[in-house]
């Protein structure tokens, strides 16, 4: 999917041969010739693969998919996904507002442990429990014994926010908590000054910012609090990521303030007349306190505005939620309903906005800026993946579209507007310093021949099946069409397989001997095993199915767009890619009665530890290398069964009457293969790759754990096959009911137990694993509960 692999700390050895066979007794002249041919072939493929593209990507000049007035650029929102609580507008140089907190130290600590950007290791629990992704939100935060809510509401270019500190759990021995609001002006045109009352007491800040106009910022609190304020002017290249470090350093320099905050001011070292671009307001409070900040632009916020506005938004959101998802009528316990609302809210509350340049890697060596791009996107996980991921976003939007279809299309449009003139869309969107926060530098560059599953087509198909949406917004799909077409035609050529009607994900590493099975990152299924020896001869089942589905959808939109010229072309694609005979010809294995990938494959590969001298230290280090016992040959990858093998069913290539569909459905419940009490696992326990490390350090990812996006596709497909008449509808219905029950129950149990949604779930115990909170596509549990697949 998106794993950040830790680069192995190993020095590659020269002269390695990935195909070194150990059993060489029956080697014959024929074998030697074969080997030589294969080697030549691999070298040619490697050279071909690593040839720099002869172009430098530039953004496409096709008409924009985005509507000009889709988003108010000066309305505030929680678009700083990677912070526990941060607000900004969708204007590139927006002011950045944020919250930090720490426990007042009782002794001189070297670090205050300031909470600011989401870090999994801090063990904080946080989740938007109510949020519409636009104008308000309610988030619960639990940091050990400290519990509080961060609530906010926006009107025009103003906002009001309330931090409500709840009674602490346990004995806190009179310790106080420091909550710090800050605001950083990133636009050099923006000006900010201190604001004092008649008697000269500082009562807040005021100023003017582009687009927002004149504003003032005031603070209030309920309960006793010691409030200290400071403001300053920092250089233009100030990194908002580091605002916490900066603040801590500031406290060190003002030692009294740090250890024992009396009601004395921090050192304001500027005169009132000088403009500032950063302030901190610190409240030192007990539990059971409330603090507020009011950002009032052009006087659109009335006095004491927070409470009535917030209450009204909250009630309206909950009402709409109940109306849209109709969970009342279901058999679910009340806690499930609350979980469903949290899944949606945290998805919406984590939506981010980024503007800047992506970095592309040309020819494996040259890094160039690509853009500027503007993205509005949901994120898989705030602590781990607080940025846009192309295929994840398709699944996120399947959730968001149920709640707010217009916003959903507008968000997808920002993705399409990042397409380059050839039709490539960056797989990961890392556009500004805030997005770079959690990305190791070597993973920042995007490679312009790397694809990712076109889930947006699946999403658009579901839009097209919603009559209400089509009645009002079908023209919107036509606006997306030119860029969708460009993307599709790029996928069709750049990921073409060795034969017409086959497809191959690019960018597998054909020369490594450090991976048990070289990863296929573009597929989204990272380490899901494919042909053991990557080559230009292989072709991938899932990609054919993605292309078949995409061609169906594009043909439909081409018709709406009256693109008659393209019609014969796309119809031919659609017919060929969706033809069961084409599918069977390349992927069906009669002996094993299954669909498989095809490629240069050996059944007997393993990682074996070797000792090696470390030139740096001259000590001995152990590294794992891949050993291959039997030569690979061109054939089906038939010792692998998992998510990939289900794709002809998942994306509904198989007609309801297909005997092969029957075979697939009837084997789905085998607990030794994919069926578990918690959902479908990614890889059969019978596969030699099941739960195997891919390298010395790289644990199994898509080799066993249960992933909710694929379970969602399975449920949607089973529902489909259960409702269309055919010989398999009864078995599909039964599978649907049981799988749905298993998936929902397990996610709910884990949520009750841990307070989180998880990246994936353990196939033996159901326990959540990987990054968390991971609302991402796991949040589709709400659609599954409400049975909203279209
Ligand atoms: C398309 O979007 C870009 C970037 O947002 C903008 O600069 C340009 O003016 C837009 N073009 C049209 C025709 O709206
Ligand atoms: C800091 O500002 C708040 C209100 O904005 C005010 O109540 C408080 O007295 C100020 N404290 C100092 C030390 O300036
Ligand atoms: C004022 O304080 C800030 C923050 O501590 C510091 O960076 C800056 O150099 C100071 N300016 C002066 C004039 O002392
Ligand atoms: C393939 O892997 C090898 C060793 O693991 C590495 O040195 C090489 O750079 C990789 N090639 C590509 C194109 O990533």
mmCIF file with all atom_site columns, C-alpha atoms in Angstrom, residues 700-773:
data_model
loop_
_atom_site.group_PDB
_atom_site.id
_atom_site.type_symbol
_atom_site.label_atom_id
_atom_site.label_alt_id
_atom_site.label_comp_id
_atom_site.label_asym_id
_atom_site.label_entity_id
_atom_site.label_seq_id
_atom_site.pdbx_PDB_ins_code
_atom_site.Cartn_x
_atom_site.Cartn_y
_atom_site.Cartn_z
_atom_site.occupancy
_atom_site.B_iso_or_equiv
_atom_site.pdbx_formal_charge
_atom_site.auth_seq_id
_atom_site.auth_comp_id
_atom_site.auth_asym_id
_atom_site.auth_atom_id
_atom_site.pdbx_PDB_model_num
ATOM 1  C CA . UNK A 1 700 ? 4.697   -9.433  6.397   1.00 0.00 ? 700 UNK A CA 1
ATOM 2  C CA . UNK A 1 701 ? 2.216   -6.767  5.334   1.00 0.00 ? 701 UNK A CA 1
ATOM 3  C CA . UNK A 1 702 ? -0.120  -8.104  2.637   1.00 0.00 ? 702 UNK A CA 1
ATOM 4  C CA . UNK A 1 703 ? 0.826   -11.689 3.486   1.00 0.00 ? 703 UNK A CA 1
ATOM 5  C CA . UNK A 1 704 ? -1.808  -12.636 6.019   1.00 0.00 ? 704 UNK A CA 1
ATOM 6  C CA . UNK A 1 705 ? -3.337  -9.614  7.804   1.00 0.00 ? 705 UNK A CA 1
ATOM 7  C CA . UNK A 1 706 ? -6.940  -8.628  7.124   1.00 0.00 ? 706 UNK A CA 1
ATOM 8  C CA . UNK A 1 707 ? -7.393  -5.363  5.211   1.00 0.00 ? 707 UNK A CA 1
ATOM 9  C CA . UNK A 1 708 ? -10.709 -3.583  5.178   1.00 0.00 ? 708 UNK A CA 1
ATOM 10 C CA . UNK A 1 709 ? -10.540 -2.050  1.686   1.00 0.00 ? 709 UNK A CA 1
ATOM 11 C CA . UNK A 1 710 ? -10.433 -5.478  0.042   1.00 0.00 ? 710 UNK A CA 1
ATOM 12 C CA . UNK A 1 711 ? -13.043 -6.840  2.423   1.00 0.00 ? 711 UNK A CA 1
ATOM 13 C CA . UNK A 1 712 ? -15.213 -3.910  1.374   1.00 0.00 ? 712 UNK A CA 1
ATOM 14 C CA . UNK A 1 713 ? -14.751 -4.793  -2.315  1.00 0.00 ? 713 UNK A CA 1
ATOM 15 C CA . UNK A 1 714 ? -15.572 -8.415  -1.503  1.00 0.00 ? 714 UNK A CA 1
ATOM 16 C CA . UNK A 1 715 ? -18.746 -7.441  0.340   1.00 0.00 ? 715 UNK A CA 1
ATOM 17 C CA . UNK A 1 716 ? -19.836 -5.099  -2.437  1.00 0.00 ? 716 UNK A CA 1
ATOM 18 C CA . UNK A 1 717 ? -19.262 -7.869  -4.995  1.00 0.00 ? 717 UNK A CA 1
ATOM 19 C CA . UNK A 1 718 ? -20.986 -10.530 -2.919  1.00 0.00 ? 718 UNK A CA 1
ATOM 20 C CA . UNK A 1 719 ? -23.930 -8.228  -2.451  1.00 0.00 ? 719 UNK A CA 1
ATOM 21 C CA . UNK A 1 720 ? -23.988 -7.731  -6.219  1.00 0.00 ? 720 UNK A CA 1
ATOM 22 C CA . UNK A 1 721 ? -23.857 -11.451 -6.990  1.00 0.00 ? 721 UNK A CA 1
ATOM 23 C CA . UNK A 1 722 ? -26.489 -12.118 -4.356  1.00 0.00 ? 722 UNK A CA 1
ATOM 24 C CA . UNK A 1 723 ? -28.964 -9.703  -5.944  1.00 0.00 ? 723 UNK A CA 1
ATOM 25 C CA . UNK A 1 724 ? -28.505 -10.530 -9.640  1.00 0.00 ? 724 UNK A CA 1
ATOM 26 C CA . UNK A 1 725 ? -30.190 -13.762 -10.504 1.00 0.00 ? 725 UNK A CA 1
ATOM 27 C CA . UNK A 1 726 ? -27.899 -16.661 -11.250 1.00 0.00 ? 726 UNK A CA 1
ATOM 28 C CA . UNK A 1 727 ? -26.923 -20.079 -9.979  1.00 0.00 ? 727 UNK A CA 1
ATOM 29 C CA . UNK A 1 728 ? -24.609 -18.612 -7.317  1.00 0.00 ? 728 UNK A CA 1
ATOM 30 C CA . UNK A 1 729 ? -26.857 -16.027 -5.715  1.00 0.00 ? 729 UNK A CA 1
ATOM 31 C CA . UNK A 1 730 ? -27.720 -18.216 -2.733  1.00 0.00 ? 730 UNK A CA 1
ATOM 32 C CA . UNK A 1 731 ? -24.109 -18.944 -1.849  1.00 0.00 ? 731 UNK A CA 1
ATOM 33 C CA . UNK A 1 732 ? -23.199 -15.299 -2.411  1.00 0.00 ? 732 UNK A CA 1
ATOM 34 C CA . UNK A 1 733 ? -25.930 -14.213 -0.023  1.00 0.00 ? 733 UNK A CA 1
ATOM 35 C CA . UNK A 1 734 ? -24.762 -16.578 2.660   1.00 0.00 ? 734 UNK A CA 1
ATOM 36 C CA . UNK A 1 735 ? -21.133 -15.504 2.305   1.00 0.00 ? 735 UNK A CA 1
ATOM 37 C CA . UNK A 1 736 ? -22.130 -11.857 2.295   1.00 0.00 ? 736 UNK A CA 1
ATOM 38 C CA . UNK A 1 737 ? -24.083 -12.131 5.532   1.00 0.00 ? 737 UNK A CA 1
ATOM 39 C CA . UNK A 1 738 ? -21.351 -14.004 7.366   1.00 0.00 ? 738 UNK A CA 1
ATOM 40 C CA . UNK A 1 739 ? -18.448 -11.932 6.109   1.00 0.00 ? 739 UNK A CA 1
ATOM 41 C CA . UNK A 1 740 ? -20.253 -8.711  6.903   1.00 0.00 ? 740 UNK A CA 1
ATOM 42 C CA . UNK A 1 741 ? -20.985 -9.907  10.418  1.00 0.00 ? 741 UNK A CA 1
ATOM 43 C CA . UNK A 1 742 ? -17.367 -10.943 10.969  1.00 0.00 ? 742 UNK A CA 1
ATOM 44 C CA . UNK A 1 743 ? -15.849 -7.706  9.698   1.00 0.00 ? 743 UNK A CA 1
ATOM 45 C CA . UNK A 1 744 ? -18.180 -5.401  11.617  1.00 0.00 ? 744 UNK A CA 1
ATOM 46 C CA . UNK A 1 745 ? -18.011 -7.318  14.869  1.00 0.00 ? 745 UNK A CA 1
ATOM 47 C CA . UNK A 1 746 ? -14.244 -7.467  14.912  1.00 0.00 ? 746 UNK A CA 1
ATOM 48 C CA . UNK A 1 747 ? -13.681 -3.816  14.068  1.00 0.00 ? 747 UNK A CA 1
ATOM 49 C CA . UNK A 1 748 ? -16.217 -2.891  16.757  1.00 0.00 ? 748 UNK A CA 1
ATOM 50 C CA . UNK A 1 749 ? -14.601 -5.142  19.366  1.00 0.00 ? 749 UNK A CA 1
ATOM 51 C CA . UNK A 1 750 ? -11.194 -3.668  18.637  1.00 0.00 ? 750 UNK A CA 1
ATOM 52 C CA . UNK A 1 751 ? -12.603 -0.174  18.739  1.00 0.00 ? 751 UNK A CA 1
ATOM 53 C CA . UNK A 1 752 ? -14.226 -0.763  22.131  1.00 0.00 ? 752 UNK A CA 1
ATOM 54 C CA . UNK A 1 753 ? -11.038 -2.277  23.480  1.00 0.00 ? 753 UNK A CA 1
ATOM 55 C CA . UNK A 1 754 ? -8.478  0.211   22.145  1.00 0.00 ? 754 UNK A CA 1
ATOM 56 C CA . UNK A 1 755 ? -10.364 3.318   21.043  1.00 0.00 ? 755 UNK A CA 1
ATOM 57 C CA . UNK A 1 756 ? -8.769  3.067   17.599  1.00 0.00 ? 756 UNK A CA 1
ATOM 58 C CA . UNK A 1 757 ? -9.438  1.974   14.085  1.00 0.00 ? 757 UNK A CA 1
ATOM 59 C CA . UNK A 1 758 ? -6.445  0.041   12.788  1.00 0.00 ? 758 UNK A CA 1
ATOM 60 C CA . UNK A 1 759 ? -4.494  -0.275  9.572   1.00 0.00 ? 759 UNK A CA 1
ATOM 61 C CA . UNK A 1 760 ? -5.112  -4.019  9.404   1.00 0.00 ? 760 UNK A CA 1
ATOM 62 C CA . UNK A 1 761 ? -6.293  -6.815  11.665  1.00 0.00 ? 761 UNK A CA 1
ATOM 63 C CA . UNK A 1 762 ? -4.583  -10.009 12.751  1.00 0.00 ? 762 UNK A CA 1
ATOM 64 C CA . UNK A 1 763 ? -6.042  -13.033 10.993  1.00 0.00 ? 763 UNK A CA 1
ATOM 65 C CA . UNK A 1 764 ? -5.591  -15.314 14.028  1.00 0.00 ? 764 UNK A CA 1
ATOM 66 C CA . UNK A 1 765 ? -6.739  -13.071 16.850  1.00 0.00 ? 765 UNK A CA 1
ATOM 67 C CA . UNK A 1 766 ? -8.570  -10.199 15.159  1.00 0.00 ? 766 UNK A CA 1
ATOM 68 C CA . UNK A 1 767 ? -6.324  -7.728  16.979  1.00 0.00 ? 767 UNK A CA 1
ATOM 69 C CA . UNK A 1 768 ? -5.591  -4.413  15.319  1.00 0.00 ? 768 UNK A CA 1
ATOM 70 C CA . UNK A 1 769 ? -2.112  -3.999  13.846  1.00 0.00 ? 769 UNK A CA 1
ATOM 71 C CA . UNK A 1 770 ? 0.023   -1.456  12.017  1.00 0.00 ? 770 UNK A CA 1
ATOM 72 C CA . UNK A 1 771 ? -0.475  2.265   12.295  1.00 0.00 ? 771 UNK A CA 1
ATOM 73 C CA . UNK A 1 772 ? -3.242  3.716   14.444  1.00 0.00 ? 772 UNK A CA 1
ATOM 74 C CA . UNK A 1 773 ? -5.422  5.611   14.566  1.00 0.00 ? 773 UNK A CA 1
#
